[in-house]
Amino acid sequence: MKKNKILSSFLLVVAVVLALPNCLSAQEIKIEVHGAPIFPVASLFVSDAGNDIIVSPSEGIPESQSNTRLNIFTDRKGKFEYEVWVRAVNVPDGVTLEVKRDNAGTKPNGGGGPNALSGGTTFLAINDSRTSFFTGDEERINIAISFRLKNISVVQPIENQNYQILFEVNFR
Amino acid sequence: MADRKMIMKGFIKGILAMAVMLFLFGESLAQSQASLMFNLNLPDIALIDVEPKDNNNITLTVPPPERAGEGLDVSQVRNEQLWINYTTSRRSNGAYRSVQVAMDGTVPAGMRIKLSASARAAGQGGGVFGSPAGALTLGSSPQTLISGIGGCFTGNGVNSGHQLVFTLEVTDYALIEQVQDANLLLTYTLVDN
């Protein structure tokens, strides 16, 4: 009885040990983000007494150029498709933060057409809910993304606003 | 027989453990996250002006009596042409602001000029507007015209913000001289309370 218990435990351990290398070598996909949004400071001032910070609420405050890049790497071979998600944390009440993709980046070894990525090319409002951003079927680096702020107002307290943007990628 | 069952149980447990681990590790390595943080520092703003900007000089003219023995009738001496606009920001626990007014110059003897601000014109601007203090007798010392201003913007131009109402009062006929002109300069300032 005791021998059989030892034997069954040994079989369990062997099975786990055999599983480990397979687990560690499971195909993975990674996302990196470099840079951060830079908004023109002049946009945060008021042109005349009686006006709010933004004279044209529909346009908001866009970045003057894209300052943020995404890289997506995977060790999966063959055909695959992935989806990138985005979420924003600590967006102040009343403020709208938007993001869009400006290009499709390039392949890690250079080159790459614009059609490897799909979606995300128009401004998308982001908040604390996970939102689908774009999809792709190739590794890509230096995917330029840019941000826009709306509804910034003198009515809001003038504390330092700290934003956090979370990107997530997974295979479809 | 019991031994074989025991061995089989151990083997099945191992297979199940392997399957669970493959699933869990496979799922965790198939997702990846990255984050960035940035700050936005809203500037401290305090702007005030009197509209219409290009023509905010006013004249208060005292009409002469129509008949001998009558006094000066200043009841109709009134000006409501000017509006005060402001844009101001405030920290969460920061001080509210006030509009103070001070006059430079000498009012003709025997008279005084009073100034009051209307309630903020409805339908424009946003935020926490100030409350008018009531009619003030203008003088050289700063006086609070509007108080309790938080983060807000009144709207820009005439018919936005608070309307300024100037009136004239006679305080002592004995002091009134025949012909007098006076040029007076008013300064409006946004101050922290």
PDB file of N, CA, C and O in Angstrom, chain A residues 27-73:
ATOM      1  N   GLN A  27       4.281  29.707 -26.724  1.00  0.00           N
ATOM      2  CA  GLN A  27       4.460  30.882 -27.578  1.00  0.00           C
ATOM      3  C   GLN A  27       3.915  32.119 -26.879  1.00  0.00           C
ATOM      4  O   GLN A  27       2.864  32.088 -26.263  1.00  0.00           O
ATOM      5  N   GLU A  28       4.647  33.243 -27.006  1.00  0.00           N
ATOM      6  CA  GLU A  28       4.245  34.430 -26.290  1.00  0.00           C
ATOM      7  C   GLU A  28       4.234  35.623 -27.229  1.00  0.00           C
ATOM      8  O   GLU A  28       4.855  35.625 -28.294  1.00  0.00           O
ATOM      9  N   ILE A  29       3.521  36.651 -26.797  1.00  0.00           N
ATOM     10  CA  ILE A  29       3.466  37.909 -27.526  1.00  0.00           C
ATOM     11  C   ILE A  29       3.686  39.013 -26.507  1.00  0.00           C
ATOM     12  O   ILE A  29       3.184  38.956 -25.388  1.00  0.00           O
ATOM     13  N   LYS A  30       4.453  40.007 -26.900  1.00  0.00           N
ATOM     14  CA  LYS A  30       4.806  41.068 -25.970  1.00  0.00           C
ATOM     15  C   LYS A  30       4.528  42.412 -26.608  1.00  0.00           C
ATOM     16  O   LYS A  30       4.663  42.584 -27.817  1.00  0.00           O
ATOM     17  N   ILE A  31       4.196  43.378 -25.753  1.00  0.00           N
ATOM     18  CA  ILE A  31       4.018  44.754 -26.212  1.00  0.00           C
ATOM     19  C   ILE A  31       4.906  45.653 -25.373  1.00  0.00           C
ATOM     20  O   ILE A  31       5.058  45.452 -24.164  1.00  0.00           O
ATOM     21  N   GLU A  32       5.517  46.625 -26.023  1.00  0.00           N
ATOM     22  CA  GLU A  32       6.328  47.626 -25.332  1.00  0.00           C
ATOM     23  C   GLU A  32       5.809  49.012 -25.716  1.00  0.00           C
ATOM     24  O   GLU A  32       5.349  49.226 -26.843  1.00  0.00           O
ATOM     25  N   VAL A  33       5.911  49.948 -24.801  1.00  0.00           N
ATOM     26  CA  VAL A  33       5.553  51.335 -25.117  1.00  0.00           C
ATOM     27  C   VAL A  33       6.729  52.221 -24.752  1.00  0.00           C
ATOM     28  O   VAL A  33       7.346  52.059 -23.698  1.00  0.00           O
ATOM     29  N   HIS A  34       7.057  53.116 -25.643  1.00  0.00           N
ATOM     30  CA  HIS A  34       8.166  54.046 -25.433  1.00  0.00           C
ATOM     31  C   HIS A  34       7.662  55.466 -25.657  1.00  0.00           C
ATOM     32  O   HIS A  34       6.893  55.725 -26.588  1.00  0.00           O
ATOM     33  N   GLY A  35       8.126  56.378 -24.808  1.00  0.00           N
ATOM     34  CA  GLY A  35       7.726  57.766 -24.942  1.00  0.00           C
ATOM     35  C   GLY A  35       6.462  58.056 -24.156  1.00  0.00           C
ATOM     36  O   GLY A  35       5.933  57.202 -23.434  1.00  0.00           O
ATOM     37  N   ALA A  36       5.947  59.250 -24.287  1.00  0.00           N
ATOM     38  CA  ALA A  36       4.727  59.675 -23.585  1.00  0.00           C
ATOM     39  C   ALA A  36       4.176  60.905 -24.299  1.00  0.00           C
ATOM     40  O   ALA A  36       4.909  61.613 -24.980  1.00  0.00           O
ATOM     41  N   PRO A  37       2.896  61.172 -24.121  1.00  0.00           N
ATOM     42  CA  PRO A  37       2.314  62.344 -24.808  1.00  0.00           C
ATOM     43  C   PRO A  37       2.922  63.651 -24.315  1.00  0.00           C
ATOM     44  O   PRO A  37       3.244  63.797 -23.140  1.00  0.00           O
ATOM     45  N   ILE A  38       3.068  64.569 -25.234  1.00  0.00           N
ATOM     46  CA  ILE A  38       3.503  65.927 -24.888  1.00  0.00           C
ATOM     47  C   ILE A  38       2.491  66.884 -25.500  1.00  0.00           C
ATOM     48  O   ILE A  38       2.329  66.929 -26.721  1.00  0.00           O
ATOM     49  N   PHE A  39       1.813  67.635 -24.639  1.00  0.00           N
ATOM     50  CA  PHE A  39       0.808  68.578 -25.128  1.00  0.00           C
ATOM     51  C   PHE A  39       1.395  69.985 -25.135  1.00  0.00           C
ATOM     52  O   PHE A  39       2.101  70.363 -24.208  1.00  0.00           O
ATOM     53  N   PRO A  40       1.089  70.761 -26.176  1.00  0.00           N
ATOM     54  CA  PRO A  40       1.641  72.126 -26.237  1.00  0.00           C
ATOM     55  C   PRO A  40       1.139  72.961 -25.072  1.00  0.00           C
ATOM     56  O   PRO A  40      -0.067  73.103 -24.881  1.00  0.00           O
ATOM     57  N   VAL A  41       2.074  73.497 -24.288  1.00  0.00           N
ATOM     58  CA  VAL A  41       1.712  74.256 -23.094  1.00  0.00           C
ATOM     59  C   VAL A  41       0.871  75.468 -23.444  1.00  0.00           C
ATOM     60  O   VAL A  41      -0.015  75.871 -22.699  1.00  0.00           O
ATOM     61  N   ALA A  42       1.129  76.066 -24.596  1.00  0.00           N
ATOM     62  CA  ALA A  42       0.387  77.265 -24.988  1.00  0.00           C
ATOM     63  C   ALA A  42      -1.104  76.985 -25.105  1.00  0.00           C
ATOM     64  O   ALA A  42      -1.923  77.878 -24.935  1.00  0.00           O
ATOM     65  N   SER A  43      -1.461  75.740 -25.357  1.00  0.00           N
ATOM     66  CA  SER A  43      -2.879  75.394 -25.478  1.00  0.00           C
ATOM     67  C   SER A  43      -3.595  75.444 -24.149  1.00  0.00           C
ATOM     68  O   SER A  43      -4.819  75.436 -24.096  1.00  0.00           O
ATOM     69  N   LEU A  44      -2.824  75.466 -23.061  1.00  0.00           N
ATOM     70  CA  LEU A  44      -3.443  75.436 -21.739  1.00  0.00           C
ATOM     71  C   LEU A  44      -3.663  76.840 -21.182  1.00  0.00           C
ATOM     72  O   LEU A  44      -4.012  76.985 -20.022  1.00  0.00           O
ATOM     73  N   PHE A  45      -3.431  77.862 -21.968  1.00  0.00           N
ATOM     74  CA  PHE A  45      -3.642  79.210 -21.498  1.00  0.00           C
ATOM     75  C   PHE A  45      -4.909  79.785 -22.114  1.00  0.00           C
ATOM     76  O   PHE A  45      -5.473  79.243 -23.046  1.00  0.00           O
ATOM     77  N   VAL A  46      -5.347  80.898 -21.549  1.00  0.00           N
ATOM     78  CA  VAL A  46      -6.602  81.528 -21.964  1.00  0.00           C
ATOM     79  C   VAL A  46      -6.266  82.776 -22.758  1.00  0.00           C
ATOM     80  O   VAL A  46      -5.420  83.571 -22.340  1.00  0.00           O
ATOM     81  N   SER A  47      -6.952  82.957 -23.874  1.00  0.00           N
ATOM     82  CA  SER A  47      -6.603  84.064 -24.750  1.00  0.00           C
ATOM     83  C   SER A  47      -7.172  85.401 -24.276  1.00  0.00           C
ATOM     84  O   SER A  47      -6.586  86.446 -24.531  1.00  0.00           O
ATOM     85  N   ASP A  48      -8.309  85.373 -23.575  1.00  0.00           N
ATOM     86  CA  ASP A  48      -8.956  86.628 -23.199  1.00  0.00           C
ATOM     87  C   ASP A  48      -9.803  86.381 -21.965  1.00  0.00           C
ATOM     88  O   ASP A  48     -10.348  85.283 -21.776  1.00  0.00           O
ATOM     89  N   ALA A  49      -9.943  87.410 -21.136  1.00  0.00           N
ATOM     90  CA  ALA A  49     -10.782  87.290 -19.939  1.00  0.00           C
ATOM     91  C   ALA A  49     -12.199  86.922 -20.345  1.00  0.00           C
ATOM     92  O   ALA A  49     -12.751  87.494 -21.285  1.00  0.00           O
ATOM     93  N   GLY A  50     -12.747  85.943 -19.641  1.00  0.00           N
ATOM     94  CA  GLY A  50     -14.088  85.482 -19.949  1.00  0.00           C
ATOM     95  C   GLY A  50     -14.111  84.200 -20.760  1.00  0.00           C
ATOM     96  O   GLY A  50     -15.117  83.492 -20.764  1.00  0.00           O
ATOM     97  N   ASN A  51     -12.978  83.888 -21.425  1.00  0.00           N
ATOM     98  CA  ASN A  51     -12.898  82.647 -22.193  1.00  0.00           C
ATOM     99  C   ASN A  51     -12.435  81.498 -21.328  1.00  0.00           C
ATOM    100  O   ASN A  51     -11.749  81.703 -20.325  1.00  0.00           O
ATOM    101  N   ASP A  52     -12.755  80.273 -21.748  1.00  0.00           N
ATOM    102  CA  ASP A  52     -12.235  79.081 -21.101  1.00  0.00           C
ATOM    103  C   ASP A  52     -10.904  78.721 -21.775  1.00  0.00           C
ATOM    104  O   ASP A  52     -10.485  79.374 -22.736  1.00  0.00           O
ATOM    105  N   ILE A  53     -10.275  77.647 -21.291  1.00  0.00           N
ATOM    106  CA  ILE A  53      -8.969  77.250 -21.814  1.00  0.00           C
ATOM    107  C   ILE A  53      -9.053  76.912 -23.293  1.00  0.00           C
ATOM    108  O   ILE A  53      -8.225  77.325 -24.081  1.00  0.00           O
ATOM    109  N   ILE A  54     -10.085  76.151 -23.690  1.00  0.00           N
ATOM    110  CA  ILE A  54     -10.186  75.741 -25.082  1.00  0.00           C
ATOM    111  C   ILE A  54     -11.331  76.487 -25.729  1.00  0.00           C
ATOM    112  O   ILE A  54     -12.457  76.401 -25.261  1.00  0.00           O
ATOM    113  N   VAL A  55     -11.028  77.189 -26.789  1.00  0.00           N
ATOM    114  CA  VAL A  55     -12.075  77.948 -27.464  1.00  0.00           C
ATOM    115  C   VAL A  55     -12.911  77.028 -28.348  1.00  0.00           C
ATOM    116  O   VAL A  55     -14.101  77.233 -28.525  1.00  0.00           O
ATOM    117  N   SER A  56     -12.292  75.969 -28.835  1.00  0.00           N
ATOM    118  CA  SER A  56     -12.994  75.043 -29.720  1.00  0.00           C
ATOM    119  C   SER A  56     -13.058  73.676 -29.060  1.00  0.00           C
ATOM    120  O   SER A  56     -12.151  72.859 -29.218  1.00  0.00           O
ATOM    121  N   PRO A  57     -14.098  73.408 -28.274  1.00  0.00           N
ATOM    122  CA  PRO A  57     -14.173  72.139 -27.530  1.00  0.00           C
ATOM    123  C   PRO A  57     -14.119  70.911 -28.428  1.00  0.00           C
ATOM    124  O   PRO A  57     -13.604  69.879 -28.037  1.00  0.00           O
ATOM    125  N   SER A  58     -14.625  71.011 -29.640  1.00  0.00           N
ATOM    126  CA  SER A  58     -14.666  69.821 -30.496  1.00  0.00           C
ATOM    127  C   SER A  58     -13.280  69.409 -30.938  1.00  0.00           C
ATOM    128  O   SER A  58     -13.025  68.248 -31.193  1.00  0.00           O
ATOM    129  N   GLU A  59     -12.349  70.354 -31.006  1.00  0.00           N
ATOM    130  CA  GLU A  59     -10.994  70.006 -31.451  1.00  0.00           C
ATOM    131  C   GLU A  59     -10.126  69.577 -30.289  1.00  0.00           C
ATOM    132  O   GLU A  59      -9.182  68.812 -30.473  1.00  0.00           O
ATOM    133  N   GLY A  60     -10.388  70.065 -29.115  1.00  0.00           N
ATOM    134  CA  GLY A  60      -9.592  69.672 -27.961  1.00  0.00           C
ATOM    135  C   GLY A  60      -8.152  70.115 -28.099  1.00  0.00           C
ATOM    136  O   GLY A  60      -7.820  71.027 -28.854  1.00  0.00           O
ATOM    137  N   ILE A  61      -7.282  69.472 -27.325  1.00  0.00           N
ATOM    138  CA  ILE A  61      -5.853  69.778 -27.358  1.00  0.00           C
ATOM    139  C   ILE A  61      -5.125  68.551 -27.912  1.00  0.00           C
ATOM    140  O   ILE A  61      -4.939  67.565 -27.198  1.00  0.00           O
ATOM    141  N   PRO A  62      -4.736  68.569 -29.195  1.00  0.00           N
ATOM    142  CA  PRO A  62      -3.971  67.432 -29.719  1.00  0.00           C
ATOM    143  C   PRO A  62      -2.482  67.633 -29.473  1.00  0.00           C
ATOM    144  O   PRO A  62      -2.035  68.759 -29.215  1.00  0.00           O
ATOM    145  N   GLU A  63      -1.737  66.563 -29.552  1.00  0.00           N
ATOM    146  CA  GLU A  63      -0.276  66.700 -29.533  1.00  0.00           C
ATOM    147  C   GLU A  63       0.141  67.357 -30.857  1.00  0.00           C
ATOM    148  O   GLU A  63      -0.478  67.141 -31.888  1.00  0.00           O
ATOM    149  N   SER A  64       1.224  68.138 -30.798  1.00  0.00           N
ATOM    150  CA  SER A  64       1.713  68.734 -32.038  1.00  0.00           C
ATOM    151  C   SER A  64       2.384  67.674 -32.910  1.00  0.00           C
ATOM    152  O   SER A  64       2.445  67.807 -34.127  1.00  0.00           O
ATOM    153  N   GLN A  65       2.882  66.620 -32.326  1.00  0.00           N
ATOM    154  CA  GLN A  65       3.421  65.483 -33.080  1.00  0.00           C
ATOM    155  C   GLN A  65       3.340  64.248 -32.178  1.00  0.00           C
ATOM    156  O   GLN A  65       3.215  64.379 -30.963  1.00  0.00           O
ATOM    157  N   SER A  66       3.409  63.065 -32.803  1.00  0.00           N
ATOM    158  CA  SER A  66       3.346  61.840 -32.013  1.00  0.00           C
ATOM    159  C   SER A  66       4.656  61.649 -31.254  1.00  0.00           C
ATOM    160  O   SER A  66       5.740  61.762 -31.815  1.00  0.00           O
ATOM    161  N   ASN A  67       4.540  61.355 -29.963  1.00  0.00           N
ATOM    162  CA  ASN A  67       5.736  61.154 -29.148  1.00  0.00           C
ATOM    163  C   ASN A  67       5.772  59.768 -28.501  1.00  0.00           C
ATOM    164  O   ASN A  67       6.612  59.514 -27.646  1.00  0.00           O
ATOM    165  N   THR A  68       4.844  58.912 -28.889  1.00  0.00           N
ATOM    166  CA  THR A  68       4.732  57.607 -28.250  1.00  0.00           C
ATOM    167  C   THR A  68       4.782  56.519 -29.318  1.00  0.00           C
ATOM    168  O   THR A  68       4.182  56.677 -30.384  1.00  0.00           O
ATOM    169  N   ARG A  69       5.499  55.437 -29.018  1.00  0.00           N
ATOM    170  CA  ARG A  69       5.647  54.335 -29.966  1.00  0.00           C
ATOM    171  C   ARG A  69       5.331  53.006 -29.282  1.00  0.00           C
ATOM    172  O   ARG A  69       5.666  52.809 -28.109  1.00  0.00           O
ATOM    173  N   LEU A  70       4.706  52.112 -30.040  1.00  0.00           N
ATOM    174  CA  LEU A  70       4.446  50.758 -29.555  1.00  0.00           C
ATOM    175  C   LEU A  70       5.292  49.774 -30.358  1.00  0.00           C
ATOM    176  O   LEU A  70       5.480  49.952 -31.571  1.00  0.00           O
ATOM    177  N   ASN A  71       5.789  48.752 -29.670  1.00  0.00           N
ATOM    178  CA  ASN A  71       6.462  47.627 -30.331  1.00  0.00           C
ATOM    179  C   ASN A  71       5.716  46.363 -29.969  1.00  0.00           C
ATOM    180  O   ASN A  71       5.336  46.170 -28.800  1.00  0.00           O
ATOM    181  N   ILE A  72       5.511  45.494 -30.952  1.00  0.00           N
ATOM    182  CA  ILE A  72       4.849  44.221 -30.693  1.00  0.00           C
ATOM    183  C   ILE A  72       5.736  43.100 -31.223  1.00  0.00           C
ATOM    184  O   ILE A  72       6.080  43.082 -32.412  1.00  0.00           O
ATOM    185  N   PHE A  73       6.109  42.203 -30.316  1.00  0.00           N
ATOM    186  CA  PHE A  73       6.989  41.082 -30.663  1.00  0.00           C
ATOM    187  C   PHE A  73       6.293  39.775 -30.333  1.00  0.00           C
ATOM    188  O   PHE A  73       5.556  39.679 -29.357  1.00  0.00           O
TER     189      PHE A  73
END
